[in-house]
Structures are given as C-alpha cells and as structure tokens.
Amino acid sequence: MWWRRALAACAVAGLAFALYHATLLPGFDFGDTGSFQTMVGSPIITTRDGYPLYFALGAAFLRVTGGDPAHSLNLLSAIGGAAACGLLALSAGELSGSILAGIGSALLFAGSYTFWSQSIIAEVYTLHILFVALTLWLLLRWEERPTVARLGAFFGIYALGFGNHLSMILLAPAYTLFLLVSRGWRSLLSPSVLVLALGAATAGAMQYAWNVRTLWFSPIPPHGLLDGLRTAWFDITKSDWRASMMMQVPSGMTRDHLSMYLFDVRQQFGWIGLPLAALGLAGLAVTRWRWAMLIGISYVVNAAFAYSYNVGDAHVFYLPSHVMLALLGAPGIVFMAKAAGRLSRRSQSIVPIAALVLIAYAAIRIYQDYPALDRSHDLRPTEILRALTADLDDRHAILLTDLNWQVENGLSYFAKIERPEVAHAGMPDLLNHAPALIRDNFEIGRQVAMTARARAELTSAYGSLIPTIADTRVVAPGMSDMTHGLAPGTRYVLTVLKPSRDFHLDIEDLSRAVGILSDGQLGAIPDGDYALMAGVAGQRPALVIGSNEPFRRRVGLDGVAVEIRMDSWLAADTIRRMGFGHVIVARRHTLIVERGVSFVAFDGEGRPIRSGYAASIFAPQPRYLCYR
C-alpha cells in the first residue's frame, strides 16, 4: 500500500509542478519578490531580511541552475509548491484512508488561488507550506510507530522550518498537544527526548548566525555579543511590526475582515470548501479524534493569527489554515460517501466515485482559473523600468529616485542584473547634500535625472536654487492619451479600483478617457471601490458597474466573450502579487487589473492592442533633469 501512496504523491507533485512551470513569472517582480531576487547569492544577509534558510537554498539552487536569479528563485518556488502538494496527498490519504481522496484534496490545494499565485514567483510561502506539510506527515508517521528516530526527524524538520519563516511557531500549540495526548507527558519529558528537542531547537536557531554576523559589518557595530543578540532579536522577529500589526485590526473592521475571510475561502476552494472541511473534521472526531484535534487546532490558531494581523497582504498568512481545510476535504468526501453508501448499501463502490468527483471538481477549478493565474508573459516590471531608465548609463548620467517601495525593490534588481550600467541613488538618503552631488556630477559631465517624487522633494527643499525640466526622452502618457485615437469599434475594458494611499486619481484625465471611449455618451465612471466600463470604442459601453465588493462579470463585446473578475478585498489588500483582478478574453490573460486605473484595448482573440495603468505601481513614470 505504501508504494501506491508514494506513486500518488509523485503524480500530484508532477502535475502541480507542470501547472506552476507553465504559468511561471519569467523574470523579476516588484515588492518583496524583487528584494529576494536581488539579494539571492549575496554573502551578506541582514537581520532585518531574515529567512536564512530560504536564501541559502536559493543561492545553492542558483549555482546549480545558473541563469538569472529572478527566474531561478521563481522556479524554486514552483518546485517547493509542487513538493508540498505531493506531501499533502500523502497526509490526506492517511487521514481519509483513501488514496483517491488524498489526491483530490491535494489537487484542490494545488489549484487554490493564493497558493498557486505564490508558487510562480520568488516568495517564502511555498517553502513554508512545504515545511507545514512535511511536519504534519512526520507527526502522522510517528503516531503510527512512535520511535525515537521518527520523533527526532520531526523535531529536526520543525526546527529547520524556522529558518524560512518564524510563523512555524503557530503550529506549536497543536503539535505539542498532539504529542502529549498521543503518548503521555511522562514519555515526552524523559531526558533523552528533552535533549533531542533542545538539540533540534539549537540547530534551528543557529541558522540565524548568518544574519547576526552581518551586524558587525554595519557602520555602527553592536557593543558586544549581548547587544548584538538584542538587536538581532528585534530585527529578526520584527518587533516593531508586531507591536503595530498583530492583534491590531480596528474593532470597526471586524465584520469586514470576516467578509474578507469568507471571500478568501471561496476564492481558494469555492462554496464547498468550508462545509466539506466541517464534514471531514466531524468524521475524524468520531474515528481518529487525535487527528481531528491536530488539524482543528492548527487551523484555528493560524486562521486567528491571519484574521487579527493588520497587514496589507493578510491573504498569504491564511495559507497554513487553507492547508488544514484542504486536508479535511479528503476525510470529508469519504465521510459523506460512506453515509450515502449506508443508505444505498453500496458503501464499497461509492467512496472511490466520490473521490473521483472531488478530483474532477479540483480539475475544473484549475481549468477555470488557469488564464487568470498565468504570468508566463508578464513583463510589466521590466517594461516600466526600461522606460524609466532609457538612455541612462553611469558614464553620462545618474538617476535620483523616490519611488513606491515595491517599485524601488524592482529597480534594485533591474539595475543590478539587467542594466548594471544604470547608476541610481535614493533622494531621501542624499537630500541634505543634494546640491553638492549635483554640482560634482555636472563637473564630470554627467546629467542628473530624477523621478517625479524625487524632483518634488528637491524643489520643496531648495526651490529655484536647483531648477529642473521635464526629460522629453521619457514619455508618461495619461489615461486620455492611451485611449486617444483608438479606432471606432475596438473592444476595450477600463477598470478603476480605489488606489492605495500613496497614489491619487487624476479625475479630469480619467473623465476625458471615459468620454473618448464612449464618444461622449458617458461622462464619468460610477462610484465604488471597484468600477469598470467595457464596450467598443465610439459607442455607449455595454457594461458599466460600480461596487464596493468584488464581483465577476461576463459580457460579449462584438461577438467576443469577455470575463472580468475582481480577485481582491480592497479594504484589507494593499499588496497583491497576482494583481487585484483580471480580464480574460477567449481564455487569454489579456489584462492584470491593479489598484488605480487599468485599461486594455484588444482584438478578437484577446491580444492587447493598447494597455496601460494610472495611479498604480505600474503607471508610466515621468523623468526630470536638473540644469545649471
């Protein structure tokens, strides 16, 4: 029987990897992803960066694969995500007693929106879920045959997981209680077990010696080891973030966060997710109550943490709780099938049929979401930064920036790997001596270029003492420019999502664009956190929506089926690596919708003719020059 389960796990892992590889982001991205891709392979990782195991594995994988760091780290996520799904198939099969049901649960998780989106970019969460899945499986194996070797393997892998993400601690309550009730506290508090646990914990903590060592390379090194450890603890655990974000959801947003969670679960598994998991938990409670306790407590603790975490990407912190829901799907479908079988007296044949239904359901969801989660042709970060740095090199110019932090991280990678000849520096870091820096560059014949916010900071500090002009080599069209001259009858979709705080909408420019597209028949787009208009240029829009909640709509535009889906909860989401929504035309990923304004005009096969953004991290960036 073991080889059948192993074969099933390998099959699931292979299918998941094929899925993730086919939809893999080809290059670098903005945000934390860009930061990871920039730092991988570096011998110095700061305490603030953390994640020593992730960077160690990333560096080793980069040496093996060669090529550019961005693609290598993206590929590492795909491999980690696929391995996690294979392990989930093993555990779900163990929990349900059905290999087919285990495959169904694992495929359901493999195709879940958030996990899929994290498995195709450079991020730490697929490796985290791999450790969650591996430690769960090791616990189940230990409970089946409680040897010291199996317990040691569990302790070692659990401790190792802390080198990738400290949220492994959220599994401790469930794991500890499971160990205690399985064999009693006396056996677990024996000297040999305590030494084993302490040794594993020490080895796990030593992973961070790499980060702590970096403190002594800083301009102001710590005053001794104790001061260094205190500083490292503050940075590694991000104590300042925890103080302002953990358990800090405003009371007035409690109901909204509940709505967001229900939306998030439906996004991952559809409407059957929670009911099927509840059935699975009930079934386990009757047959294997320790397993029900293990999965149930793991779910509650991780879901409660994510629910109370006041951060802009809370959806990724729900991933461990989604693992538990997916695992419960297998015993849930078996429990339901056996109940139906008892009524029809065909319990032996109905379980595999029900498991196959679950597999089919997972396959249908993967098929439906595939176009939206396909980033294999997403080159937007490269295009934005290539335009911003056009005609600049360190022999002739320096670029001073003050960009959104997500774009800044992307620029760090772009200027390190793709265009190392671009010299750039952050305006906030040099504002006090900006006049001297500008003068010195002028004296050696270099231009001084700057982004819009950098220019605003410079002008605010020095006024007319340092005059600037627009750099005409860089074009940053507004939304009315993007829509101007569009041939009548051209299909389009324009969306407006409430922008994040550091961006603002140009209402006049947006109104002009709406007027151009509708030939003056529509003056403004409706109010709401989510708004859209879709139609053909020169006619009244076929679809106009304004809503404060996410939605999905289908519309036919001149004989072409168009699906517009909002895949975010704006009250809680400020960061969405996969975008905040999607426009799918003829099963082609035609547009990734971002906060702010997103626009695409396309042909009958869904190929973009024009596309662009405003009031978002993907909006074109103007550039300015200092002059004497």
XYZ file of C-alpha atoms in Angstrom:
628
model
C 0.000 0.000 0.000
C 2.834 2.413 0.785
C 4.087 2.372 -2.818
C 0.643 3.286 -4.111
C 0.558 6.318 -1.830
C 4.087 7.254 -2.842
C 3.150 6.937 -6.524
C 0.051 9.080 -5.958
C 2.137 11.737 -4.168
C 4.667 11.804 -7.014
C 1.876 12.101 -9.565
C 0.326 15.035 -7.712
C 3.713 16.736 -7.317
C 4.413 16.245 -11.017
C 1.055 17.682 -12.068
C 1.450 20.647 -9.703
C 4.949 21.396 -10.986
C 3.753 21.229 -14.598
C 0.994 23.687 -13.711
C 3.298 26.107 -11.913
C 6.061 25.877 -14.500
C 3.618 26.629 -17.323
C 2.373 29.769 -15.552
C 5.715 30.842 -14.012
C 6.637 34.515 -13.913
C 9.564 34.734 -16.366
C 11.556 37.472 -14.636
C 11.641 39.845 -11.715
C 8.731 41.472 -9.940
C 8.120 44.426 -7.673
C 7.792 44.253 -3.863
C 9.372 41.625 -1.638
C 9.803 39.367 -4.652
C 12.168 41.873 -6.264
C 14.067 42.182 -2.988
C 14.546 38.395 -2.682
C 15.669 38.158 -6.298
C 18.198 40.943 -5.743
C 19.694 39.513 -2.542
C 19.919 35.836 -3.505
C 23.532 34.724 -3.806
C 24.812 37.563 -1.640
C 27.198 36.522 1.180
C 25.629 39.151 3.437
C 22.027 38.900 4.650
C 20.927 41.413 7.267
C 18.967 40.609 10.390
C 16.068 42.619 9.023
C 15.913 40.455 5.930
C 15.744 37.215 7.935
C 14.896 33.979 6.079
C 18.420 32.435 6.186
C 17.267 29.002 5.031
C 15.390 30.489 2.081
C 18.438 32.461 0.957
C 20.761 29.509 1.484
C 18.562 27.222 -0.629
C 18.103 29.979 -3.191
C 21.852 30.541 -3.504
C 22.510 26.795 -3.889
C 19.743 26.467 -6.481
C 21.091 29.486 -8.388
C 24.545 27.915 -8.567
C 23.048 24.664 -9.864
C 20.744 26.198 -12.474
C 22.778 29.231 -13.484
C 20.942 31.855 -15.472
C 19.359 34.925 -13.968
C 18.466 34.993 -10.253
C 14.850 36.043 -10.824
C 13.932 33.013 -12.900
C 15.868 30.646 -10.625
C 14.042 31.810 -7.490
C 10.693 31.683 -9.262
C 11.474 28.106 -10.294
C 12.477 27.224 -6.735
C 9.025 28.337 -5.565
C 7.387 26.105 -8.172
C 9.424 23.109 -7.010
C 8.687 23.812 -3.337
C 4.989 24.258 -4.036
C 4.816 21.021 -6.041
C 6.626 19.080 -3.301
C 4.210 20.473 -0.699
C 1.242 19.268 -2.751
C 2.758 15.794 -3.024
C 3.172 15.604 0.761
C -0.400 16.817 1.242
C -1.589 13.932 -0.927
C 0.206 11.530 1.440
C -1.243 13.104 4.576
C -4.761 13.490 3.175
C -4.700 9.859 2.036
C -3.609 8.846 5.531
C -6.354 10.905 7.194
C -9.114 9.597 4.922
C -7.945 6.074 4.249
C -8.435 6.738 0.522
C -5.603 7.398 -1.905
C -8.004 8.914 -4.442
C -9.495 11.251 -1.846
C -5.967 12.289 -0.856
C -5.222 13.125 -4.481
C -8.423 15.177 -4.661
C -7.547 17.199 -1.558
C -4.002 17.837 -2.749
C -5.141 18.947 -6.215
C -7.762 21.203 -4.647
C -4.993 22.925 -2.692
C -2.589 22.940 -5.647
C -5.133 24.906 -7.661
C -6.147 27.246 -4.852
C -5.752 30.851 -5.949
C -3.353 32.183 -3.318
C -1.037 29.181 -3.178
C -0.862 28.985 -6.961
C -0.044 32.694 -7.155
C 2.797 32.252 -4.630
C 4.173 29.168 -6.394
C 5.044 31.082 -9.567
C 7.036 33.942 -8.036
C 10.002 34.256 -5.689
C 8.432 34.174 -2.218
C 8.948 32.344 1.084
C 5.425 30.971 1.436
C 5.635 27.856 -0.728
C 8.682 26.713 1.233
C 6.780 27.481 4.438
C 3.851 25.337 3.313
C 6.315 22.601 2.369
C 7.524 22.562 5.990
C 3.951 22.631 7.275
C 3.071 19.640 5.087
C 6.276 17.764 5.915
C 5.970 18.199 9.692
C 2.331 17.118 9.605
C 3.244 13.991 7.668
C 6.126 13.213 10.032
C 3.781 13.546 13.002
C 1.344 11.114 11.451
C 4.168 8.674 10.750
C 5.420 8.988 14.333
C 1.939 8.406 15.737
C 1.699 5.229 13.652
C 5.050 3.955 15.005
C 6.408 6.177 17.816
C 10.153 5.597 17.594
C 12.846 7.999 18.790
C 14.216 8.227 15.254
C 10.848 9.372 13.866
C 10.407 11.854 16.709
C 13.903 13.184 16.077
C 13.120 13.609 12.382
C 10.017 15.612 13.290
C 11.921 17.810 15.768
C 14.696 18.423 13.244
C 12.438 19.378 10.325
C 10.229 21.521 12.537
C 13.254 23.446 13.847
C 14.682 23.774 10.330
C 11.427 25.377 9.171
C 12.059 28.359 11.450
C 14.964 29.321 9.204
C 12.472 30.015 6.447
C 9.592 31.615 8.348
C 9.035 32.243 12.031
C 5.298 31.625 11.726
C 6.150 27.944 12.210
C 5.579 28.857 15.883
C 1.842 28.983 15.162
C 1.877 25.208 14.741
C 3.407 24.654 18.194
C 0.134 24.537 20.217
C -1.414 21.813 18.033
C 1.809 19.845 17.656
C 2.611 19.943 21.371
C -0.859 18.844 22.421
C -0.886 16.064 19.824
C 2.427 14.701 21.109
C 1.239 14.864 24.730
C -2.104 13.119 24.208
C -0.622 10.509 21.872
C 1.947 9.120 24.290
C 1.537 10.984 27.573
C 3.608 13.765 29.073
C 5.898 11.447 31.048
C 7.406 9.801 27.971
C 7.877 13.150 26.220
C 9.580 14.729 29.232
C 12.149 11.992 29.509
C 15.800 13.180 29.439
C 16.514 11.638 26.022
C 13.532 13.344 24.381
C 14.325 16.687 26.040
C 17.924 16.534 24.837
C 16.677 15.668 21.340
C 14.259 18.595 21.314
C 16.824 21.037 22.727
C 19.415 19.954 20.202
C 17.000 20.445 17.311
C 15.929 23.866 18.619
C 19.552 24.966 18.994
C 20.435 23.804 15.499
C 17.401 25.611 14.106
C 18.318 28.845 15.870
C 21.911 28.638 14.614
C 20.646 29.251 11.082
C 20.359 32.911 12.062
C 24.077 33.159 12.910
C 24.479 34.229 9.263
C 22.187 37.217 9.858
C 23.630 38.101 13.272
C 27.181 38.084 11.885
C 26.199 40.845 9.435
C 25.616 43.280 12.329
C 29.373 43.581 12.815
C 29.787 44.790 9.218
C 27.486 47.783 9.791
C 28.876 51.334 10.248
C 27.898 51.185 13.932
C 28.503 47.599 15.106
C 26.953 46.249 18.319
C 28.642 46.791 21.674
C 29.395 43.172 22.360
C 27.554 39.912 21.819
C 24.632 40.664 24.131
C 23.858 43.940 22.381
C 24.138 42.165 19.030
C 21.734 39.432 20.071
C 19.278 42.001 21.391
C 19.396 43.945 18.122
C 19.115 40.737 16.096
C 16.072 39.592 18.067
C 14.358 42.934 17.460
C 15.051 42.802 13.715
C 14.539 39.101 13.029
C 11.233 38.946 14.899
C 10.277 42.402 13.545
C 9.192 43.537 16.976
C 8.164 46.985 15.730
C 5.875 45.453 13.100
C 4.372 43.032 15.582
C 3.612 45.846 18.010
C 1.694 47.821 15.394
C 0.119 44.995 13.375
C -0.523 41.884 15.468
C -3.943 41.935 17.111
C -4.351 45.478 15.772
C -7.353 45.160 13.481
C -9.653 48.094 14.346
C -12.862 46.997 16.041
C -14.871 48.734 13.346
C -13.360 46.443 10.706
C -14.146 43.154 12.451
C -17.175 42.427 10.287
C -15.312 43.477 7.145
C -12.452 41.086 7.956
C -14.978 38.279 8.401
C -16.442 39.076 4.986
C -12.924 39.158 3.576
C -12.189 35.734 5.050
C -15.339 34.188 3.568
C -14.456 35.739 0.214
C -10.921 34.365 0.534
C -12.039 30.804 1.309
C -14.465 30.835 -1.632
C -11.656 32.110 -3.829
C -9.499 29.126 -2.852
C -11.990 26.259 -2.833
C -15.383 27.515 -3.964
C -18.524 27.176 -1.885
C -17.807 23.573 -0.879
C -14.584 24.364 0.991
C -15.886 25.091 4.483
C -18.808 22.590 4.510
C -16.594 19.771 3.214
C -13.914 20.569 5.801
C -16.528 20.614 8.567
C -17.691 17.142 7.479
C -14.093 15.958 7.459
C -13.473 17.279 10.957
C -16.665 15.633 12.208
C -15.699 12.337 10.615
C -12.210 12.420 12.129
C -13.606 13.373 15.533
C -15.559 10.109 15.530
C -12.845 7.811 14.162
C -9.458 9.405 14.984
C -10.061 12.224 17.457
C -6.353 12.968 17.929
C -6.014 13.729 14.246
C -9.121 15.908 14.386
C -7.581 17.805 17.293
C -4.255 18.230 15.449
C -5.813 19.581 12.250
C -8.532 21.568 14.028
C -6.214 23.435 16.414
C -3.698 24.093 13.633
C -6.497 25.619 11.577
C -7.892 27.765 14.396
C -4.545 29.198 15.514
C -3.336 30.052 12.008
C -6.684 31.467 10.893
C -6.985 33.559 14.066
C -3.489 34.962 13.596
C -4.145 35.963 9.987
C -7.552 37.390 10.902
C -6.007 39.645 13.566
C -2.923 40.626 11.558
C -3.400 44.193 10.327
C -1.155 43.969 7.291
C -1.645 44.695 3.596
C -1.216 41.105 2.410
C -3.101 39.181 5.110
C -4.328 36.703 2.492
C -0.924 34.972 2.356
C -0.978 34.391 6.116
C -4.158 32.356 5.694
C -2.230 29.771 3.660
C -1.490 27.366 6.574
C -5.168 27.405 7.544
C -6.045 26.669 3.900
C -3.770 23.629 4.121
C -5.870 22.327 7.002
C -9.129 22.918 5.118
C -7.776 21.102 2.077
C -6.567 18.180 4.217
C -10.008 17.874 5.764
C -11.549 17.691 2.307
C -10.390 14.084 1.873
C -11.973 12.677 5.062
C -14.958 14.944 4.380
C -15.679 13.394 0.982
C -15.137 9.899 2.408
C -17.412 10.597 5.377
C -20.125 11.884 3.052
C -19.692 8.940 0.666
C -19.892 6.360 3.436
C -23.030 7.995 4.837
C -24.610 7.861 1.399
C -23.360 4.305 0.924
C -25.042 3.122 4.086
C -28.317 4.448 2.780
C -27.890 2.789 -0.604
C -25.989 -0.264 0.702
C -23.160 0.379 -1.755
C -20.523 1.858 0.556
C -17.619 -0.018 -1.079
C -18.078 1.469 -4.538
C -19.325 4.930 -3.634
C -16.156 6.104 -1.851
C -13.907 5.975 -4.950
C -16.691 7.525 -7.017
C -16.984 10.403 -4.550
C -13.185 10.806 -4.514
C -13.175 10.984 -8.309
C -15.847 13.681 -8.119
C -13.537 15.677 -5.821
C -10.665 15.218 -8.271
C -12.898 16.370 -11.120
C -14.024 19.401 -9.114
C -10.397 20.357 -8.442
C -9.559 19.904 -12.129
C -12.470 22.111 -13.210
C -11.369 24.870 -10.834
C -7.810 24.677 -12.152
C -9.109 24.915 -15.718
C -11.268 27.931 -14.866
C -8.535 29.819 -13.004
C -5.660 28.950 -15.341
C -5.883 32.055 -17.577
C -6.107 34.425 -14.607
C -3.090 32.895 -12.860
C -0.912 32.623 -15.947
C 2.007 35.056 -15.579
C 4.230 33.411 -18.152
C 4.117 36.528 -20.342
C 4.085 39.182 -17.613
C 6.974 41.563 -18.368
C 5.406 44.704 -16.926
C 8.122 45.423 -14.316
C 10.829 45.206 -16.971
C 8.892 47.444 -19.343
C 8.222 50.109 -16.695
C 11.845 50.306 -15.545
C 13.263 50.065 -19.052
C 11.232 53.144 -19.949
C 12.249 54.973 -16.754
C 15.973 54.352 -17.334
C 16.009 54.821 -21.114
C 19.201 56.474 -22.422
C 20.862 56.487 -18.980
C 24.240 54.987 -18.136
C 26.780 55.681 -15.427
C 29.189 57.433 -17.812
C 26.688 60.095 -18.726
C 24.016 60.306 -16.001
C 22.859 59.407 -12.515
C 19.227 58.734 -11.611
C 17.860 60.033 -8.293
C 14.712 58.245 -7.173
C 11.933 58.285 -4.637
C 9.591 55.520 -5.734
C 6.978 53.361 -4.119
C 8.924 50.751 -2.119
C 7.678 47.935 -4.327
C 8.989 49.622 -7.472
C 12.217 50.569 -5.688
C 12.870 46.897 -4.953
C 12.313 46.091 -8.599
C 14.737 48.842 -9.616
C 17.399 47.339 -7.322
C 17.199 44.065 -9.269
C 16.916 45.738 -12.672
C 19.971 47.931 -12.088
C 21.998 45.070 -10.605
C 21.252 42.321 -13.136
C 19.618 43.621 -16.294
C 21.155 47.101 -16.623
C 24.140 47.374 -14.265
C 25.316 50.461 -16.132
C 22.453 52.467 -14.574
C 23.702 54.493 -11.597
C 20.931 55.357 -9.147
C 20.502 56.612 -5.600
C 17.577 57.378 -3.334
C 16.732 61.057 -2.953
C 15.662 60.751 0.737
C 19.156 59.439 1.591
C 21.037 62.317 -0.034
C 18.683 65.279 0.117
C 20.861 67.136 2.649
C 23.863 67.156 0.309
C 21.974 67.127 -2.994
C 23.451 70.479 -4.216
C 26.999 69.173 -3.810
C 26.174 65.874 -5.510
C 24.507 67.636 -8.436
C 27.422 70.090 -8.805
C 30.007 67.313 -8.734
C 28.144 65.346 -11.423
C 27.884 68.429 -13.615
C 31.664 68.939 -13.288
C 32.396 65.450 -14.660
C 29.910 65.841 -17.471
C 27.061 63.713 -16.093
C 23.399 64.607 -16.224
C 21.289 64.359 -13.093
C 17.914 62.732 -13.802
C 15.189 62.167 -11.243
C 11.747 60.691 -10.773
C 8.677 62.817 -10.104
C 8.654 62.396 -6.312
C 12.405 62.923 -6.121
C 12.001 66.155 -8.037
C 9.173 67.269 -5.745
C 11.382 66.643 -2.693
C 14.279 68.542 -4.247
C 12.066 71.501 -5.195
C 10.468 71.549 -1.756
C 13.894 71.700 -0.080
C 15.789 74.036 -2.421
C 13.179 75.813 -4.545
C 14.538 77.678 -7.579
C 18.149 77.196 -6.454
C 18.142 73.902 -8.368
C 15.976 74.291 -11.479
C 14.564 71.242 -13.258
C 12.943 70.497 -16.588
C 10.989 67.557 -17.986
C 13.124 64.923 -19.697
C 11.477 64.645 -23.111
C 13.190 61.293 -23.792
C 10.718 59.634 -21.421
C 7.006 59.644 -22.238
C 4.499 59.098 -19.412
C 1.076 59.142 -21.091
C -2.080 59.765 -19.122
C -5.184 57.634 -19.498
C -6.695 60.045 -22.033
C -3.507 59.750 -24.102
C -3.765 55.951 -24.015
C -7.355 55.997 -25.255
C -6.963 58.823 -27.790
C -7.076 57.782 -31.424
C -8.456 54.322 -30.740
C -10.216 53.085 -33.861
C -14.020 53.033 -33.550
C -15.304 49.546 -32.884
C -12.221 48.480 -30.927
C -13.098 46.373 -27.897
C -11.854 47.635 -24.521
C -12.142 47.278 -20.753
C -11.350 50.080 -18.317
C -11.354 49.467 -14.558
C -10.949 51.832 -11.639
C -10.084 50.358 -8.246
C -9.617 52.542 -5.202
C -5.902 53.440 -5.271
C -3.594 52.917 -2.304
C -2.692 55.896 -0.134
C 0.470 56.924 -1.984
C -1.347 57.338 -5.306
C -4.203 59.594 -6.363
C -6.545 59.566 -9.328
C -6.413 62.306 -11.933
C -10.186 62.692 -12.188
C -10.066 65.110 -15.118
C -7.826 62.838 -17.178
C -9.988 59.831 -16.319
C -13.158 61.683 -17.340
C -11.593 62.590 -20.670
C -10.692 58.947 -21.265
C -14.243 57.841 -20.437
C -15.609 60.452 -22.841
C -13.251 59.351 -25.613
C -14.156 55.681 -25.256
C -17.907 56.312 -25.123
C -17.880 59.085 -27.745
C -19.214 61.481 -25.120
C -22.144 59.272 -24.124
C -20.742 58.651 -20.647
C -19.216 61.444 -18.600
C -17.846 59.586 -15.602
C -17.337 56.096 -14.298
C -19.604 55.020 -11.393
C -18.562 55.404 -7.771
C -17.363 52.405 -5.764
C -14.194 50.683 -4.650
C -14.487 48.585 -7.828
C -15.707 50.204 -11.034
C -15.494 49.305 -14.685
C -16.743 50.079 -18.139
C -16.435 47.718 -21.070
C -17.558 48.076 -24.644
C -16.408 49.044 -28.101
C -14.868 52.443 -28.785
C -17.214 55.086 -30.107
C -20.384 53.539 -28.668
C -22.199 53.556 -25.359
C -20.488 50.986 -23.045
C -22.018 47.518 -22.979
C -21.242 47.121 -19.264
C -20.856 49.757 -16.554
C -20.515 48.739 -12.888
C -19.694 50.441 -9.604
C -19.484 48.301 -6.471
C -17.927 48.268 -3.014
C -17.471 44.499 -3.110
C -15.580 42.290 -5.567
C -17.507 40.698 -8.402
C -17.208 38.682 -11.593
C -18.987 39.540 -14.808
C -19.181 38.113 -18.303
C -20.025 40.266 -21.280
C -19.998 39.809 -25.039
C -18.177 42.547 -26.970
C -18.744 42.407 -30.701
C -19.072 38.629 -30.593
C -16.155 38.010 -28.210
C -16.709 36.573 -24.719
C -15.013 38.632 -22.022
C -14.718 37.705 -18.343
C -13.891 40.449 -15.852
C -13.098 39.266 -12.320
C -12.147 41.178 -9.206
C -9.942 38.902 -7.094
C -9.157 41.059 -4.070
C -10.700 42.632 -0.993
C -9.589 46.253 -1.133
C -10.333 47.085 2.499
C -7.654 44.579 3.547
C -5.477 44.168 0.442
C -2.836 46.744 -0.403
C -0.422 44.180 -1.845
C -1.456 41.545 -4.387
C 1.395 39.963 -6.321
C -1.091 38.469 -8.775
C -2.869 41.758 -9.298
C -6.247 42.789 -7.906
C -8.323 41.437 -10.770
C -8.181 40.098 -14.308
C -9.620 40.500 -17.776
C -9.853 37.175 -19.602
C -10.700 37.149 -23.309
C -11.057 33.879 -25.225
C -9.119 32.166 -22.385
C -6.249 34.614 -22.839
C -4.915 36.618 -19.894
C -5.497 39.963 -21.543
C -5.040 42.318 -18.566
C -3.967 42.125 -14.930
C -6.098 44.651 -13.069
C -4.291 46.773 -10.480
C -5.409 49.344 -7.957
C -5.898 52.689 -9.666
C -6.841 52.741 -13.339
C -6.213 49.762 -15.629
C -7.013 49.822 -19.342
C -6.765 47.446 -22.280
C -7.973 47.522 -25.857
C -7.817 44.149 -27.569
C -8.578 42.236 -30.733
C -10.965 39.350 -31.299
C -8.511 36.784 -29.912
C -7.804 38.723 -26.724
C -4.410 40.089 -27.794
C -3.801 43.567 -26.336
C -3.657 46.389 -28.853
C -3.036 49.004 -26.173
C -2.814 48.719 -22.428
C -1.733 50.883 -19.552
C -2.133 51.968 -15.966
C -2.554 55.124 -13.926
C -2.314 55.807 -10.183
C -0.565 52.486 -9.545
C 2.895 50.968 -9.268
C 2.655 50.034 -12.948
C 1.829 53.547 -14.151
C 4.385 55.144 -16.519
C 6.942 57.232 -14.642
C 7.895 60.724 -15.874
C 11.516 61.794 -15.565
C 13.133 65.177 -14.979
C 16.580 66.701 -15.408
C 18.484 69.238 -13.363
C 20.051 72.051 -15.349
C 22.546 74.758 -14.477
